[in-house]
PDB file of C-alpha atoms and ligand atoms in Angstrom:
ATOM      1  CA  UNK A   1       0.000   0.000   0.000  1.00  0.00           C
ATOM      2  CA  UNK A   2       1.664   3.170  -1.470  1.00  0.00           C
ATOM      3  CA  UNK A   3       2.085   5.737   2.016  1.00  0.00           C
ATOM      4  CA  UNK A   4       1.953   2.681   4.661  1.00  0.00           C
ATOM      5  CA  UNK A   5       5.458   1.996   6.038  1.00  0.00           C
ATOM      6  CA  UNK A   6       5.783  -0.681   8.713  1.00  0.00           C
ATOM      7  CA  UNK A   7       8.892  -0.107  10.627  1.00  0.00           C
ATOM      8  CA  UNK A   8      10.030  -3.871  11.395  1.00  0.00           C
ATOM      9  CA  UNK A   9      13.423  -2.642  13.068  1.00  0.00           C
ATOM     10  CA  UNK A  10      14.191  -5.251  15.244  1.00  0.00           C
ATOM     11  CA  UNK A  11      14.562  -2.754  18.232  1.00  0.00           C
ATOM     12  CA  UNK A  12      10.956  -1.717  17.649  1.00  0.00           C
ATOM     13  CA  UNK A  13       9.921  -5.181  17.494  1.00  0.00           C
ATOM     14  CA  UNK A  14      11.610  -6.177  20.854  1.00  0.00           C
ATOM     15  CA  UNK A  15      10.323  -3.208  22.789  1.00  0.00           C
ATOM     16  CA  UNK A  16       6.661  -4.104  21.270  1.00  0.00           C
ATOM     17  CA  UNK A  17       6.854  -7.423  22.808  1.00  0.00           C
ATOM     18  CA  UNK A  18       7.697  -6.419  26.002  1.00  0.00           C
ATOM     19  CA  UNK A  19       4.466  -3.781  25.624  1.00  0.00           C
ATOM     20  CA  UNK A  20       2.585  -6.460  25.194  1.00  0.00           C
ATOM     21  CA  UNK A  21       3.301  -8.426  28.198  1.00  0.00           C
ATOM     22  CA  UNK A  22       0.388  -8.206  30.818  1.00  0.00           C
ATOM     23  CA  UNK A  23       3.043  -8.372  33.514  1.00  0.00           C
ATOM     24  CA  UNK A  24       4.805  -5.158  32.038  1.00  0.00           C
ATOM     25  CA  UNK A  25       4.030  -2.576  35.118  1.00  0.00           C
ATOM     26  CA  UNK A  26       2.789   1.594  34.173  1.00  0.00           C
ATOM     27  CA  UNK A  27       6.193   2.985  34.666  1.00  0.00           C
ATOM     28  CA  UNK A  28       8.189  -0.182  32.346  1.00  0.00           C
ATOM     29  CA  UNK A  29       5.228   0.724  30.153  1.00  0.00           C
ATOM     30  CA  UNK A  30       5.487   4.159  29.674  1.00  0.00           C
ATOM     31  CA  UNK A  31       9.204   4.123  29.283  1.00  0.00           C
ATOM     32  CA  UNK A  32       9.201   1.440  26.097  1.00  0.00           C
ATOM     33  CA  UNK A  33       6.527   3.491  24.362  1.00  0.00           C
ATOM     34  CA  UNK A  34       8.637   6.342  24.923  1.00  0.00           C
ATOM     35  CA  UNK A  35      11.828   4.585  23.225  1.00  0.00           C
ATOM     36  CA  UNK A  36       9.508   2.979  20.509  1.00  0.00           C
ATOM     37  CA  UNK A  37       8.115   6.648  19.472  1.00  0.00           C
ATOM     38  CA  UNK A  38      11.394   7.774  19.484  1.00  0.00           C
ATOM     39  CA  UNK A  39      12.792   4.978  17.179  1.00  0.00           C
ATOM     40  CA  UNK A  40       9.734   5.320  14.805  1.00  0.00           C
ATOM     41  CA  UNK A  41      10.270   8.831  15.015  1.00  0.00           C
ATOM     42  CA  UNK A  42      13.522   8.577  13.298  1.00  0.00           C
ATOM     43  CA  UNK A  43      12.002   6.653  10.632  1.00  0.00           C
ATOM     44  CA  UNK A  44       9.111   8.480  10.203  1.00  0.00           C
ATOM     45  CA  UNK A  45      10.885  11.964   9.370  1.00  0.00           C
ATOM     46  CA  UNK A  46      13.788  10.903   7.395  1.00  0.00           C
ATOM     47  CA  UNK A  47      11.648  13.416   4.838  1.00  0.00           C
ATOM     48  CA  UNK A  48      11.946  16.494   6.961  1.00  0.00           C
ATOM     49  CA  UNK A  49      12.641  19.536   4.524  1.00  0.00           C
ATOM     50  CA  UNK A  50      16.064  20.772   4.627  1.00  0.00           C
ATOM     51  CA  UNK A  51      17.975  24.210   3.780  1.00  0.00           C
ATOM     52  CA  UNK A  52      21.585  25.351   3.810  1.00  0.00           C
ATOM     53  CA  UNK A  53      22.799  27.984   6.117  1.00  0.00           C
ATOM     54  CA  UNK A  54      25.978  29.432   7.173  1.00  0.00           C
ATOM     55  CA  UNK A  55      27.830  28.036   9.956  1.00  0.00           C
ATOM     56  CA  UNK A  56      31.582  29.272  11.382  1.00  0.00           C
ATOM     57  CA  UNK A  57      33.478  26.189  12.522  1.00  0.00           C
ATOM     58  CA  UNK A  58      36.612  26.621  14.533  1.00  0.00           C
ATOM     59  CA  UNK A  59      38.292  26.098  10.908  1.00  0.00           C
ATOM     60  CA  UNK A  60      35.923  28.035   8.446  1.00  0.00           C
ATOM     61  CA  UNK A  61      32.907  29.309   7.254  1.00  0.00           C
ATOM     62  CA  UNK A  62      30.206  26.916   5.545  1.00  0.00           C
ATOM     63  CA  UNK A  63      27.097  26.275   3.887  1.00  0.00           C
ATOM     64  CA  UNK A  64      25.312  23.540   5.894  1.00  0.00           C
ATOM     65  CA  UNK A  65      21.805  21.629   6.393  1.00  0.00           C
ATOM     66  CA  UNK A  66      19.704  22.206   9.336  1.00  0.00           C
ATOM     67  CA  UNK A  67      15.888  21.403   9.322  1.00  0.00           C
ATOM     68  CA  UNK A  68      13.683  24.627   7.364  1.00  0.00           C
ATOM     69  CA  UNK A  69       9.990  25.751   7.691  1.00  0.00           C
ATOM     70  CA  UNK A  70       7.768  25.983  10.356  1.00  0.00           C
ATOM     71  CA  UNK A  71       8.210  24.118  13.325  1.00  0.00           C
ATOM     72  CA  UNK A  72       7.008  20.026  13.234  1.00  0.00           C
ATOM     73  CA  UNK A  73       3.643  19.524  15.049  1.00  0.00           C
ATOM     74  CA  UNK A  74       2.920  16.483  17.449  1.00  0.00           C
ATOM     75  CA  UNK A  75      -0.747  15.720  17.992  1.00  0.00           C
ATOM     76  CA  UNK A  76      -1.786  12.717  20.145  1.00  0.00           C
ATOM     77  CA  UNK A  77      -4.784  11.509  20.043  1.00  0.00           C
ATOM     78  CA  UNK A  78      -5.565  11.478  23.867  1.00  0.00           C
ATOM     79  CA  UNK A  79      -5.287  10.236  26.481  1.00  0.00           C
ATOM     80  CA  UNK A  80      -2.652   7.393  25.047  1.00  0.00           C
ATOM     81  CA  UNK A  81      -0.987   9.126  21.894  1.00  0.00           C
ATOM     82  CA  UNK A  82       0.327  11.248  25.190  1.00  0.00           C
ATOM     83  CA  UNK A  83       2.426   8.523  25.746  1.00  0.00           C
ATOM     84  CA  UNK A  84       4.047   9.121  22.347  1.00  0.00           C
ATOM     85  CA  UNK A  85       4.909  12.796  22.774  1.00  0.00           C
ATOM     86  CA  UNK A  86       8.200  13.132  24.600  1.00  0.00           C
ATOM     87  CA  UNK A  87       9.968  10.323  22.523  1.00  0.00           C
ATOM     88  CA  UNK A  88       9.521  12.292  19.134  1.00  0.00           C
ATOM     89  CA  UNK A  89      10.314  15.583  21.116  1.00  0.00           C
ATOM     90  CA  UNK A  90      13.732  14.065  22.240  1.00  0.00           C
ATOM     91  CA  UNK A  91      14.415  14.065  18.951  1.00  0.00           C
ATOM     92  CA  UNK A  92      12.597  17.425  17.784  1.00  0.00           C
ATOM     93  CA  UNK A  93      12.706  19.469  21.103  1.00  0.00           C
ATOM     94  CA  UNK A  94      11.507  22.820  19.266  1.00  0.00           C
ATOM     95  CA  UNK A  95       8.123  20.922  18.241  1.00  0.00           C
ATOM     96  CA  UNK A  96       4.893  22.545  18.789  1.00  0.00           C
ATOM     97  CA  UNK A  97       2.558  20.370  20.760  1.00  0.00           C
ATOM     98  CA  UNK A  98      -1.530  19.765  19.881  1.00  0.00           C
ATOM     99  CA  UNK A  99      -3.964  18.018  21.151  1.00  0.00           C
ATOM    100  CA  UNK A 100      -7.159  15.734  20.031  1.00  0.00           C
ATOM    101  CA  UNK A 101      -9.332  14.532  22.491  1.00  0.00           C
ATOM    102  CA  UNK A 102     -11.069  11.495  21.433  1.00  0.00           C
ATOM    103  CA  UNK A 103     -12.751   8.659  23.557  1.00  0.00           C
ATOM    104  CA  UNK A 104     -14.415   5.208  21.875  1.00  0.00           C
ATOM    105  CA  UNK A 105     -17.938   4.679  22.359  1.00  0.00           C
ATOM    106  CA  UNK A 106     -17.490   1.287  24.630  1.00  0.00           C
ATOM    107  CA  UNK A 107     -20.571   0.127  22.695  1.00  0.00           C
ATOM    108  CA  UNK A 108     -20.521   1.536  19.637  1.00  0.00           C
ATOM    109  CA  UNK A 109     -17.141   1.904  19.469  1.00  0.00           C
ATOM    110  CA  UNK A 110     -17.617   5.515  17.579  1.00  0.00           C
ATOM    111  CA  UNK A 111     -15.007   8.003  18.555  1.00  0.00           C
ATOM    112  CA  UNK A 112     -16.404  11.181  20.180  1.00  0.00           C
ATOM    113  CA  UNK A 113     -14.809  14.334  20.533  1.00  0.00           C
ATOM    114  CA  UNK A 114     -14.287  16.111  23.751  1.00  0.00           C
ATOM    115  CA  UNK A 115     -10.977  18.389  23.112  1.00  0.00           C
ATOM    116  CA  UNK A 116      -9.047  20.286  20.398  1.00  0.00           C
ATOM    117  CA  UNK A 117      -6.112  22.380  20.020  1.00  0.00           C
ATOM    118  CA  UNK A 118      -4.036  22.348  17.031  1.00  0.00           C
ATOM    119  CA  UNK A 119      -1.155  24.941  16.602  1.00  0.00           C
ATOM    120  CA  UNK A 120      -1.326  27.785  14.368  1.00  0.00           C
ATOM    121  CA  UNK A 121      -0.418  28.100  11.485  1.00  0.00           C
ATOM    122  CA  UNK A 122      -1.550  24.586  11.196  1.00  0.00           C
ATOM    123  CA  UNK A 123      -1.316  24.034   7.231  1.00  0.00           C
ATOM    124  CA  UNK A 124       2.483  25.328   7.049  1.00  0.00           C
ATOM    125  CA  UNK A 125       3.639  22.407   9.458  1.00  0.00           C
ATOM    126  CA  UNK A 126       4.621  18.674   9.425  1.00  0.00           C
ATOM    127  CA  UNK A 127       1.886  16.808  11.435  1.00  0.00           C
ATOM    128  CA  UNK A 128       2.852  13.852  12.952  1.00  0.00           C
ATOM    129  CA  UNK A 129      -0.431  12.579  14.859  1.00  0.00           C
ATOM    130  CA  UNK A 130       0.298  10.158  17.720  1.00  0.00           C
ATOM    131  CA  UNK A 131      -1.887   7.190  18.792  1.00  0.00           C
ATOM    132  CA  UNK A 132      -0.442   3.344  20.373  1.00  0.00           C
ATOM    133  CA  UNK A 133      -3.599   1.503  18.755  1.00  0.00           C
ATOM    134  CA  UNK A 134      -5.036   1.894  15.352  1.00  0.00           C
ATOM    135  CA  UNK A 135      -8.250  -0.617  16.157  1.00  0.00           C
ATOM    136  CA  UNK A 136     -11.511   0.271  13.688  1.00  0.00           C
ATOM    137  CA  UNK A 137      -9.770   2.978  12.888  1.00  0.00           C
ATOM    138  CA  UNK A 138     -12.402   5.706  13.982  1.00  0.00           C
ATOM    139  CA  UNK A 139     -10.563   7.622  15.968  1.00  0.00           C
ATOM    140  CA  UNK A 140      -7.595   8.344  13.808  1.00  0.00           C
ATOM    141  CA  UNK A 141      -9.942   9.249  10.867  1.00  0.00           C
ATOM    142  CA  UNK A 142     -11.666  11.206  13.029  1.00  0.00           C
ATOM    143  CA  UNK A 143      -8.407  13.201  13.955  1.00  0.00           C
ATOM    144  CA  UNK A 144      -7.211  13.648  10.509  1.00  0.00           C
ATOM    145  CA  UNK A 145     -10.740  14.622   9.420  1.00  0.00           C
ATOM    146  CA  UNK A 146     -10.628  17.742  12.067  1.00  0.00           C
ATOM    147  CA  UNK A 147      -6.765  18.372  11.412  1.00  0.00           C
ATOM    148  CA  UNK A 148      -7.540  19.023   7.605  1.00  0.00           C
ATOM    149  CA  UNK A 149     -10.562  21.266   8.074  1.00  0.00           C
ATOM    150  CA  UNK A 150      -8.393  23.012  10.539  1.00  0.00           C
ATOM    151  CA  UNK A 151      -6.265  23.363   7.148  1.00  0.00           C
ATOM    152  CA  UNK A 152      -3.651  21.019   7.730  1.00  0.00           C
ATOM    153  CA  UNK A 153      -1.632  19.331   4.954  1.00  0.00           C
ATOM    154  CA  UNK A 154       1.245  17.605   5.244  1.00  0.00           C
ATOM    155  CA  UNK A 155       0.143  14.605   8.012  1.00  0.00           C
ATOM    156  CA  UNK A 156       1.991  11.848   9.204  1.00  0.00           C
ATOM    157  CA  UNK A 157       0.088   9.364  11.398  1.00  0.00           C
ATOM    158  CA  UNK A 158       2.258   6.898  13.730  1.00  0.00           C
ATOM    159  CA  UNK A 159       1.465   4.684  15.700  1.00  0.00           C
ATOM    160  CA  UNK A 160       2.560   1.592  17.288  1.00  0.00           C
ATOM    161  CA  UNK A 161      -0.097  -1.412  16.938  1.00  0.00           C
ATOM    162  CA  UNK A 162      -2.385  -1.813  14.272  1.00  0.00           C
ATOM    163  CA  UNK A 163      -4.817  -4.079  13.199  1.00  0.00           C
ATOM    164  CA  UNK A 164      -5.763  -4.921   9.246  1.00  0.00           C
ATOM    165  CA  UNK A 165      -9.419  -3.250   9.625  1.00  0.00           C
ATOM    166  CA  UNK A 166      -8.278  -0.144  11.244  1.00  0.00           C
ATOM    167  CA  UNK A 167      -5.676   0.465   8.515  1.00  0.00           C
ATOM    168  CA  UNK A 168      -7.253  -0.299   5.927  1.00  0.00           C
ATOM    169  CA  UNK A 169      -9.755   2.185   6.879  1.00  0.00           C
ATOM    170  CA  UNK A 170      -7.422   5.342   7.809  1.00  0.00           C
ATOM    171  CA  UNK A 171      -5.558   4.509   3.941  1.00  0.00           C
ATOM    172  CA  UNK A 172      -9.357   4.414   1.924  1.00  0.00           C
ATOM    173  CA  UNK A 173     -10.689   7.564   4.138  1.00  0.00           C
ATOM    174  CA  UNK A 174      -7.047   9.588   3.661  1.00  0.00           C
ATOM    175  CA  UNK A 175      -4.887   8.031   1.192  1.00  0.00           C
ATOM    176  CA  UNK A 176      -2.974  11.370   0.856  1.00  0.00           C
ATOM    177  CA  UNK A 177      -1.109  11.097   4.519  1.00  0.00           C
ATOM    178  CA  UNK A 178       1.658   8.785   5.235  1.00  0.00           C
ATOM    179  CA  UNK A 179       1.470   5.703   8.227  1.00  0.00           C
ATOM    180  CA  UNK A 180       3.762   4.310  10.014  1.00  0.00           C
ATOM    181  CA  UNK A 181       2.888   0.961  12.003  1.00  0.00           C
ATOM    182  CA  UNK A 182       5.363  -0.645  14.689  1.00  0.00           C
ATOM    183  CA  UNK A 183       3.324  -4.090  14.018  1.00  0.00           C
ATOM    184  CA  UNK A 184       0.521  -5.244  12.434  1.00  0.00           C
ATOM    185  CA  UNK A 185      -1.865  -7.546  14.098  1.00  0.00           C
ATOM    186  CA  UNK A 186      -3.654 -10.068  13.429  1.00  0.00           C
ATOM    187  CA  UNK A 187      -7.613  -8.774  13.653  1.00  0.00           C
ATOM    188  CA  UNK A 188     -10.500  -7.052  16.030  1.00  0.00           C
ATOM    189  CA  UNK A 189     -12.172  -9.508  18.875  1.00  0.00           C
ATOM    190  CA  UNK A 190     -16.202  -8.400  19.336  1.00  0.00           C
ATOM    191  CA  UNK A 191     -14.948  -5.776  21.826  1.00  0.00           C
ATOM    192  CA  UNK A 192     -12.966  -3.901  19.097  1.00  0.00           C
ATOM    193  CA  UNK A 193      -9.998  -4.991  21.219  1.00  0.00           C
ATOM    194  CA  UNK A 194      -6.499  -5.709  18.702  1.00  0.00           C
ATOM    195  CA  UNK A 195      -5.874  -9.274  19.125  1.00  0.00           C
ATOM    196  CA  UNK A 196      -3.396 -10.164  20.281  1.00  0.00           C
ATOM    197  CA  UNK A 197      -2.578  -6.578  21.096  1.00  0.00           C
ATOM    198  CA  UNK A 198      -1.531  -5.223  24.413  1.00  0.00           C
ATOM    199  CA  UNK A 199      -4.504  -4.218  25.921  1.00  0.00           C
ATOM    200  CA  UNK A 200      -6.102  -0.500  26.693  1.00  0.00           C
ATOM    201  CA  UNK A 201      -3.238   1.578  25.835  1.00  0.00           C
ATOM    202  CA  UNK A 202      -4.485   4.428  27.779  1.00  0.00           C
ATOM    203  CA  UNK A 203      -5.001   2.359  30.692  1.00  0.00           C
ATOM    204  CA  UNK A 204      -1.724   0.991  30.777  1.00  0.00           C
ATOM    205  CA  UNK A 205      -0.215   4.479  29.974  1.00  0.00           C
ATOM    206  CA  UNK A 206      -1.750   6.329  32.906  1.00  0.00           C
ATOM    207  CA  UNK A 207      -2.122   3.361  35.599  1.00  0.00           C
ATOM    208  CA  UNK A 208      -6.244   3.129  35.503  1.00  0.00           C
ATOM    209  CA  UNK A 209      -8.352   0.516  35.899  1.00  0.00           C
TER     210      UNK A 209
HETATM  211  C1  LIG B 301      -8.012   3.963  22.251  1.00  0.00           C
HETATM  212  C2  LIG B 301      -6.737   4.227  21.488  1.00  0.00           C
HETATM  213  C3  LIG B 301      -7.241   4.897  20.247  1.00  0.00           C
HETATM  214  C4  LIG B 301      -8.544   4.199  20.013  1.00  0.00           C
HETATM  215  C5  LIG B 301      -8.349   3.216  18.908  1.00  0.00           C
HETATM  216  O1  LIG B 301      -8.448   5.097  22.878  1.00  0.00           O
HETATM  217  O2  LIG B 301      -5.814   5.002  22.194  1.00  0.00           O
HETATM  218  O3  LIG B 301      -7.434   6.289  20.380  1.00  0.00           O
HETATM  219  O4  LIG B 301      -8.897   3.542  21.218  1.00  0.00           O
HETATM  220  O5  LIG B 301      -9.541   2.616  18.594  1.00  0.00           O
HETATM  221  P1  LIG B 301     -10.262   2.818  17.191  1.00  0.00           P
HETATM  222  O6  LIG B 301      -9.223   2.658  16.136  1.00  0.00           O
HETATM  223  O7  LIG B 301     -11.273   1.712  17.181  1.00  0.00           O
HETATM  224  O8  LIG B 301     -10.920   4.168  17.186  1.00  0.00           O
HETATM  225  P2  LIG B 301      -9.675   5.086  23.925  1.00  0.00           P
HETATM  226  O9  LIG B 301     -10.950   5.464  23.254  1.00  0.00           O
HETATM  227  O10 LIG B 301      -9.683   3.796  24.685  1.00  0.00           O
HETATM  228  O11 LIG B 301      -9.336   6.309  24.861  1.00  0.00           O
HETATM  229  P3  LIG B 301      -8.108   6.513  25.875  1.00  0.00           P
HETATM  230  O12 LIG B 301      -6.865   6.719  25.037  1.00  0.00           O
HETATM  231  O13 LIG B 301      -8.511   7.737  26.611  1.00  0.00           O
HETATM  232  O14 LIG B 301      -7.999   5.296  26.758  1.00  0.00           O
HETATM  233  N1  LIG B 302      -7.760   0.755  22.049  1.00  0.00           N
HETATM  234  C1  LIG B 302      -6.828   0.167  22.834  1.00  0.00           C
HETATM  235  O1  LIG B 302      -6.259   0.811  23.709  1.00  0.00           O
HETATM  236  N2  LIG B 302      -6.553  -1.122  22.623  1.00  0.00           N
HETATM  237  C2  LIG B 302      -7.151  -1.850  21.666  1.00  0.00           C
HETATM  238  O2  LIG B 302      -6.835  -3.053  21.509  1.00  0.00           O
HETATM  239  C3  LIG B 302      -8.130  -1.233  20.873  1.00  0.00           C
HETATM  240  C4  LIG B 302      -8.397   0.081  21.079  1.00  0.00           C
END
């Protein structure tokens, strides 16, 4: 599928197994999707824009790349693309940070909306949207639908776990934006749940339930 990259590095791969572990504790938790974001991060914006400008070594004066335009964007999807945030700003500490607040119907598993804030000018920045579990793929529709009437453009969607059904549905609804998967899985159970997955991302994220 032309803009679906699945990033099959074996680091990612070792730090999603240890995600998925039920015995894998908040704080273990939190740290791994930390490193994973920040190793699909690297992958995912090997296409940043560059431009040449003039730096003085101790030996001379030269033309050199460094990263142009506006500043990237992060948007997670909350609460658990939150847990996604600081690895891709370890690597891009100037990023500007938004935010999509999205919760799944636990019936009809329909994403509702409950918060937005995207950073202005929206539709001059890289968007990299941020969400552990693509599932029905709802949500991160959802999100992309609101970031391009908000005007964005250029969106990147990452995220860590996905199943077939939820990715198939984010490439037909926006085939324009690029996705990066850590793993795909192998299908939905009845309770939209990835199978086998890791569980309620947010959940294990923020210690609840
Ligand atoms: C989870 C997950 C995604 C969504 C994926 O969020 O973080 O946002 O479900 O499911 P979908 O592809 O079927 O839409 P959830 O609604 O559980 O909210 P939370 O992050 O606050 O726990
Ligand atoms: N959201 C999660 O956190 N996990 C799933 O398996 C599906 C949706």
């Amino acid at each position: 599928m032309e803009n679906v990259f699945i990033l099959d590095h074996p680091l990612i791969q070792h730090k999603i197994s240890m995600l998925r572990d039920k015995n894998t504790g908040t704080n273990e938790f939190r740290a791994l999707t930390d490193e994973i974001a920040m190793l699909m991060g690297y992958e995912a914006l090997r296409d940043l824009p560059l431009e040449d400008v003039e730096v003085e070594t101790p030996i001379e004066k030269c033309m050199t790349p460094m990263l142009a335009g506006k500043k990237l964007a992060v948007v997670p999807i909350l609460r658990a693309g939150l847990g996604m945030v600081s690895g891709i700003l370890s690597l891009v500490p100037s990023a500007k940070v938004g935010h999509i607040g999205l919760y799944r119907d636990e019936v009809t598993h329909e994403p509702h909306e409950y918060f937005c804030k995207l950073p202005s000018p929206i539709e001059l920045r890289t968007i990299v949207v941020t969400d552990p579990m693509l599932a029905t793929g709802g949500s991160a529709v959802a999100a992309v639908d609101f970031i391009k009437q908000h005007g964005g453009k250029n969106i990147k969607f990452m995220c860590i776990i996905a199943a077939p059904e939820g990715l198939e549905k984010l490439h037909a609804a926006h085939p324009d934006i690029q996705i990066y998967v850590g793993h795909m899985d192998r299908c939905l159970n009845s309770a939209a749940y990835i199978c086998p997955g890791l569980g309620d991302a947010g959940d294990r994220i923020f210690g609840t339930k």
